């Protein structure tokens, strides 16, 4: 599907620095731990964010036995364990294999699949993307060539509502009403129609063609968006829903419950409370929350008491942060502590500029992300408010680090809540 073209410099976006792709990516996995200041970090891939109750409990037990006793969800609906001892890899692998969370040692880092979390729970979707998730995962792990993908390469399976289609995936499959699904490559504005029954085959063919095109051209890249000239042009306009959209709202849903986690972190005790409230299945979302299909609304109070977000409209909606100090040596600040103070200030203000920091998904305010250094780990896709530590405060930029709707604003910690509120309120 991807035609090899003459070599040209790799780019990620206009004006962006050329990425160094001449080395293997250092993305952590469940078997290859990343060394951080707070110990080893393991990232467990969860295709579609899907977990059984047994698997969720196994992760909680592993975090307590081997790590710091907390679990961290990522912007791809995966789970990270932190504070791991350097010699725990073998035991962690055994624990994961025992519950089906490590089906392939050779492919575990490439199982990056996000899917619409509410698929099948309401009437808004056009396809059972959970079936696509299971098929794609099984065939991905069974394909020798797929082990050559970067640990950052992302597949998105959207049921037509436009949620995960907005996440900047490398290969996106979008279900269409009453017609063929559409395949989008990178950030293309047009898609390729896919014959019914061939959806997962088309996704895999696109990923393999990407690797073939790189080999044929001598190029080095981790993402399709880095080599746009190798992508064949699509022929069908994408649905208008495929633009950055709000995250899944928290609270009672037509087919279950949805809760949020502060910065995606939850203790093992909170994790067990989540499992206890579920009906046996959990779906972690790319917005650092969890959907509990089939769970009754009367379990919301227990989840709120356990520390989960269950009410929409708070300052914490669509607010994220990198690890920061003390877990990351590159960080210039304890960004999570600083961000929490700003968000709690916004939540308690009730009105005015500061309360605007809690505009959240329901009012159209942009997502906001706090970063401890220029790498901006874990920032959202699309447009967002960038809050960057400078070593003597923070710099607030509207629309992310490369495109601004106004000049960056340098603020002290005590001014941050108001500056973030202004950025979220004035950008639609």
XYZ file of C-alpha atoms in Angstrom:
428
model
C 0.000 0.000 0.000
C 2.937 2.354 0.682
C 5.054 3.133 -2.337
C 8.765 3.690 -1.790
C 9.944 7.148 -2.855
C 13.414 8.723 -3.168
C 14.940 9.477 0.253
C 14.205 12.864 1.779
C 14.833 14.189 5.312
C 12.499 12.870 8.006
C 10.169 15.466 9.494
C 7.411 15.340 12.080
C 5.712 18.684 11.460
C 6.530 21.982 9.756
C 9.380 23.586 11.631
C 9.973 20.563 13.850
C 13.430 19.165 14.448
C 14.370 16.063 12.460
C 14.022 13.111 14.842
C 16.908 10.723 15.439
C 15.548 7.385 14.263
C 18.893 5.713 13.591
C 18.688 3.835 16.892
C 16.161 1.424 18.344
C 13.481 3.220 20.299
C 13.842 3.019 24.069
C 10.123 2.646 24.752
C 9.744 0.465 27.880
C 7.802 -2.770 27.953
C 6.793 -5.460 30.375
C 10.091 -7.294 29.884
C 12.431 -4.396 29.096
C 12.312 -2.058 32.067
C 13.142 1.626 31.939
C 15.402 2.921 34.719
C 13.939 6.016 36.371
C 14.971 7.911 39.491
C 12.285 6.095 41.489
C 13.306 2.630 40.254
C 12.431 0.451 37.291
C 9.368 1.165 35.142
C 7.436 -1.508 33.267
C 4.753 -0.738 30.700
C 2.146 -3.450 30.182
C 0.313 -3.187 26.851
C -3.457 -3.657 27.075
C -4.929 -3.748 23.544
C -8.150 -1.742 23.558
C -7.541 -1.048 27.259
C -9.310 -4.335 27.990
C -8.864 -6.079 31.347
C -10.687 -8.867 33.109
C -11.176 -8.587 36.857
C -8.599 -11.356 37.368
C -6.032 -9.522 35.249
C -6.651 -6.244 37.074
C -6.138 -7.895 40.457
C -2.931 -9.498 39.182
C -1.601 -6.053 38.254
C -2.471 -4.688 41.696
C -0.715 -7.621 43.353
C 2.363 -7.163 41.166
C 2.568 -3.460 42.003
C 2.540 -4.250 45.709
C 4.907 -7.204 45.591
C 7.421 -5.761 43.127
C 6.900 -1.999 42.893
C 5.690 1.078 44.737
C 2.126 -0.178 45.220
C 0.576 2.110 42.597
C -0.503 1.697 38.988
C -0.343 4.362 36.328
C -2.498 4.471 33.211
C -1.123 6.002 30.032
C -2.466 8.047 27.124
C -2.806 4.785 25.170
C -4.845 2.961 27.783
C -1.871 0.896 28.961
C -0.642 0.382 32.540
C 2.733 1.196 34.080
C 4.282 -0.199 37.250
C 6.959 1.963 38.900
C 9.538 1.596 41.644
C 10.524 -1.882 40.467
C 13.716 -3.581 41.599
C 16.200 -4.203 38.763
C 16.069 -7.975 39.249
C 12.276 -8.415 39.227
C 11.810 -8.800 35.474
C 11.537 -12.599 35.491
C 8.934 -12.652 38.259
C 6.929 -9.873 36.651
C 6.912 -11.789 33.375
C 5.674 -14.927 35.107
C 2.865 -13.031 36.824
C 1.737 -11.463 33.545
C 1.868 -14.701 31.565
C -0.224 -16.484 34.195
C -3.190 -14.195 33.514
C -2.791 -13.760 29.758
C -1.224 -10.294 29.815
C 1.939 -11.385 28.018
C 0.914 -13.541 25.047
C 4.148 -12.883 23.144
C 7.586 -12.076 24.525
C 8.822 -10.956 21.092
C 5.861 -8.713 20.258
C 4.807 -7.336 23.633
C 5.972 -3.760 22.948
C 4.135 -3.472 19.605
C 0.664 -4.346 20.985
C -0.301 -0.650 20.984
C -4.007 -0.654 20.140
C -6.550 1.918 21.299
C -10.283 1.447 20.693
C -13.476 3.374 21.395
C -14.092 2.608 25.108
C -17.875 2.939 24.848
C -18.239 0.646 21.843
C -21.285 -1.579 22.267
C -22.470 0.235 25.386
C -24.616 2.836 23.629
C -26.137 3.417 20.200
C -23.498 5.782 18.827
C -21.093 3.271 17.340
C -21.201 1.590 13.939
C -19.221 -1.594 14.649
C -18.065 -3.993 17.338
C -14.506 -2.717 17.555
C -13.774 -5.017 20.480
C -13.866 -7.921 18.013
C -11.410 -6.013 15.821
C -9.149 -5.499 18.847
C -8.978 -9.200 19.632
C -8.351 -10.188 16.025
C -5.734 -7.500 15.457
C -3.872 -8.387 18.642
C -3.788 -12.111 17.846
C -2.640 -11.604 14.261
C -0.110 -8.935 15.243
C 1.526 -11.311 17.733
C 1.533 -14.106 15.146
C 3.256 -12.015 12.444
C 7.069 -12.241 12.504
C 7.464 -9.003 10.559
C 5.427 -7.036 13.135
C 8.219 -7.333 15.704
C 10.041 -4.743 13.566
C 7.550 -1.999 14.425
C 8.560 0.664 16.912
C 7.227 0.339 20.436
C 5.590 3.714 19.784
C 3.669 2.698 16.641
C -0.059 3.071 17.380
C -3.196 1.449 15.954
C -6.608 3.060 16.586
C -9.946 1.317 16.064
C -12.780 3.837 16.128
C -16.429 2.735 16.117
C -17.437 5.890 14.252
C -17.926 8.320 17.123
C -14.557 10.010 16.442
C -12.983 9.566 19.874
C -9.843 7.521 19.269
C -9.698 8.722 15.649
C -8.484 11.990 17.170
C -5.436 10.434 18.855
C -2.855 10.797 16.069
C -2.440 7.062 15.539
C -0.245 5.683 12.789
C -3.027 3.490 11.360
C -6.649 4.328 12.166
C -9.681 2.239 11.217
C -12.998 4.103 11.369
C -16.339 2.306 11.191
C -18.823 4.026 8.902
C -22.628 3.783 9.039
C -24.061 1.561 6.344
C -20.847 1.406 4.342
C -17.247 0.267 4.298
C -14.875 1.222 7.090
C -12.236 3.823 6.308
C -8.504 3.372 6.795
C -6.501 6.502 7.610
C -2.706 6.558 7.441
C -0.913 8.973 9.733
C -2.489 12.416 9.710
C -4.078 12.111 6.269
C -7.270 14.057 5.637
C -8.677 11.337 3.377
C -9.084 7.618 3.947
C -9.143 4.353 2.018
C -12.405 2.346 1.925
C -12.018 -1.198 3.243
C -14.013 -4.190 2.078
C -16.288 -5.683 4.735
C -14.591 -8.524 6.561
C -11.129 -7.305 5.572
C -10.772 -4.534 8.151
C -8.023 -6.071 10.285
C -6.214 -7.373 7.203
C -6.124 -3.827 5.821
C -4.714 -2.486 9.091
C -1.942 -5.087 9.140
C -1.184 -4.609 5.443
C -0.720 -0.866 6.028
C 1.710 -1.425 8.900
C 3.702 -3.984 6.930
C 3.802 -1.757 3.864
C 5.202 1.030 6.061
C 8.113 -1.205 7.104
C 8.645 -2.354 3.520
C 8.701 1.244 2.277
C 11.297 2.199 4.887
C 13.544 -0.687 3.866
C 13.127 0.142 0.187
C 13.970 3.812 0.668
C 16.695 3.464 3.304
C 14.729 5.776 5.578
C 14.479 5.548 9.377
C 11.168 6.370 11.067
C 8.994 5.216 13.933
C 5.712 6.784 12.772
C 3.917 7.155 9.457
C 3.586 10.891 10.030
C 7.390 11.174 9.846
C 7.413 10.024 6.214
C 4.302 11.610 4.666
C 5.749 11.378 1.162
C 5.637 7.560 1.398
C 1.892 7.498 2.059
C -0.573 6.861 -0.775
C -3.285 9.492 -0.948
C -6.711 8.482 0.350
C -9.775 8.867 -1.829
C -12.655 9.285 0.642
C -13.225 12.251 2.948
C -13.116 11.338 6.619
C -16.186 11.833 8.811
C -16.400 15.254 10.446
C -16.356 13.469 13.825
C -12.673 12.680 13.323
C -11.367 15.797 15.005
C -9.988 16.128 18.547
C -12.946 15.383 20.791
C -13.720 15.412 24.482
C -12.716 12.484 26.615
C -15.290 10.029 27.937
C -17.366 11.807 30.567
C -17.287 10.389 34.086
C -20.373 9.145 35.933
C -23.217 6.830 34.983
C -23.363 5.865 31.298
C -26.042 4.047 29.277
C -24.133 0.764 29.544
C -22.128 1.100 32.748
C -19.948 3.529 34.687
C -16.991 5.746 33.900
C -14.474 7.117 36.404
C -11.365 9.248 36.220
C -8.038 9.007 38.020
C -5.872 11.911 39.097
C -3.007 11.940 36.593
C -3.965 8.363 35.780
C -2.568 7.010 39.055
C -4.316 4.691 41.495
C -3.075 2.754 44.494
C -3.441 -1.021 44.657
C -6.271 -0.496 47.156
C -8.056 1.862 44.752
C -7.504 -0.637 41.947
C -9.219 -3.334 44.010
C -12.125 -0.988 44.675
C -12.418 -0.472 40.927
C -12.547 -4.215 40.355
C -15.090 -4.675 43.160
C -17.400 -2.130 41.526
C -17.086 -3.710 38.081
C -19.163 -6.448 36.536
C -16.024 -8.408 35.686
C -14.639 -6.245 32.858
C -12.658 -3.002 32.795
C -11.794 -0.802 29.845
C -8.986 1.674 30.466
C -9.352 4.789 28.358
C -6.680 6.866 26.588
C -7.832 9.728 28.841
C -6.541 8.023 31.984
C -9.866 6.771 33.217
C -11.774 3.509 33.286
C -15.112 2.369 31.890
C -16.897 -0.437 33.761
C -19.368 -2.090 31.361
C -22.515 -3.336 33.044
C -21.704 -1.820 36.439
C -24.808 -0.318 38.152
C -25.024 3.353 39.076
C -25.385 2.579 42.797
C -21.667 1.714 42.886
C -20.613 5.283 42.095
C -20.586 6.477 45.752
C -18.132 3.742 46.712
C -15.884 4.699 43.808
C -16.032 8.368 44.782
C -15.155 7.447 48.375
C -12.172 5.492 47.055
C -10.841 8.661 45.412
C -11.982 8.323 41.805
C -13.523 11.206 39.873
C -17.211 10.443 39.345
C -18.692 13.914 38.757
C -18.190 15.714 35.427
C -17.153 19.349 35.162
C -14.276 19.474 37.659
C -10.944 21.161 37.100
C -9.363 17.728 36.760
C -11.111 16.818 33.520
C -8.662 16.529 30.622
C -5.774 17.564 32.880
C -2.580 15.530 32.653
C 1.030 15.773 33.773
C 4.313 13.993 33.241
C 6.027 12.173 36.120
C 8.186 15.121 37.150
C 10.357 15.163 40.252
C 11.292 13.038 42.128
C 10.649 10.211 39.646
C 12.402 11.809 36.651
C 15.869 13.324 36.853
C 15.278 15.467 33.739
C 12.359 17.312 35.290
C 12.791 20.855 36.594
C 9.886 20.667 39.053
C 7.530 18.428 40.990
C 4.945 19.070 38.297
C 2.226 16.787 39.663
C 2.259 18.474 43.057
C 2.238 21.917 41.431
C -0.496 20.942 38.971
C -2.631 19.427 41.743
C -2.472 22.681 43.709
C -3.538 24.658 40.636
C -6.353 22.239 39.791
C -7.663 22.090 43.344
C -7.635 25.900 43.428
C -9.653 25.946 40.210
C -12.093 23.348 41.508
C -12.812 25.258 44.657
C -13.174 28.733 43.211
C -16.729 28.258 42.019
C -16.684 31.143 39.545
C -14.457 33.615 37.803
C -11.132 33.148 36.067
C -9.743 30.438 38.270
C -12.768 28.193 38.044
C -12.320 28.298 34.299
C -9.409 25.937 34.820
C -12.028 23.288 35.302
C -13.811 23.944 32.045
C -13.177 20.343 31.098
C -14.733 18.397 28.292
C -18.234 19.644 28.850
C -17.521 23.294 28.067
C -15.183 22.905 25.112
C -12.057 23.972 27.010
C -8.772 22.563 25.722
C -6.951 19.775 27.524
C -4.020 20.964 29.626
C -0.730 19.181 30.259
C 2.022 19.979 32.752
C 5.588 19.069 31.700
C 8.799 19.088 33.696
C 11.068 19.495 30.666
C 11.046 20.157 26.917
C 10.305 16.489 26.112
C 6.685 16.976 27.264
C 6.158 13.261 27.894
C 2.535 12.110 27.702
C 1.070 15.295 26.224
C -2.319 15.063 24.456
C -2.814 14.847 20.713
C -4.204 17.817 18.829
C -4.554 21.267 20.403
C -3.782 21.634 24.089
C -2.550 24.041 26.740
C 1.146 23.493 27.400
C 2.332 24.245 30.949
C 6.115 23.854 30.909
C 8.434 24.012 33.925
C 11.246 26.540 33.442
C 13.157 26.082 36.703
C 11.776 29.309 38.138
C 8.082 28.813 37.479
C 6.083 27.722 34.453
C 5.480 28.888 30.894
C 1.878 28.631 29.703
C 1.393 28.396 25.949
C -1.900 28.134 24.121
C -2.231 25.450 21.417
C 0.822 23.451 22.437
C 4.537 24.016 22.056
C 4.750 24.813 18.327
C 1.645 26.858 17.445
C 0.398 29.595 19.704
C -2.698 31.748 19.754
C -0.773 34.272 21.820
C 2.633 34.836 23.352
C 3.768 32.346 26.011
C 3.087 33.547 29.540
C 5.667 33.006 32.294
C 3.998 32.568 35.671
C 4.911 31.747 39.238
C 3.245 28.794 40.921
C 0.704 30.958 42.707
C -0.373 32.497 39.388
C -0.630 29.229 37.482
C -4.294 28.376 38.093
C -5.467 31.699 36.690
C -3.117 31.543 33.690
C -4.249 28.025 32.801
C -7.881 29.021 33.240
C -7.431 31.927 30.845
C -5.742 29.694 28.249
C -8.493 27.052 28.407
C -11.304 29.592 28.390
C -10.118 31.691 25.454
C -9.377 28.773 23.109
C -12.252 26.882 21.549
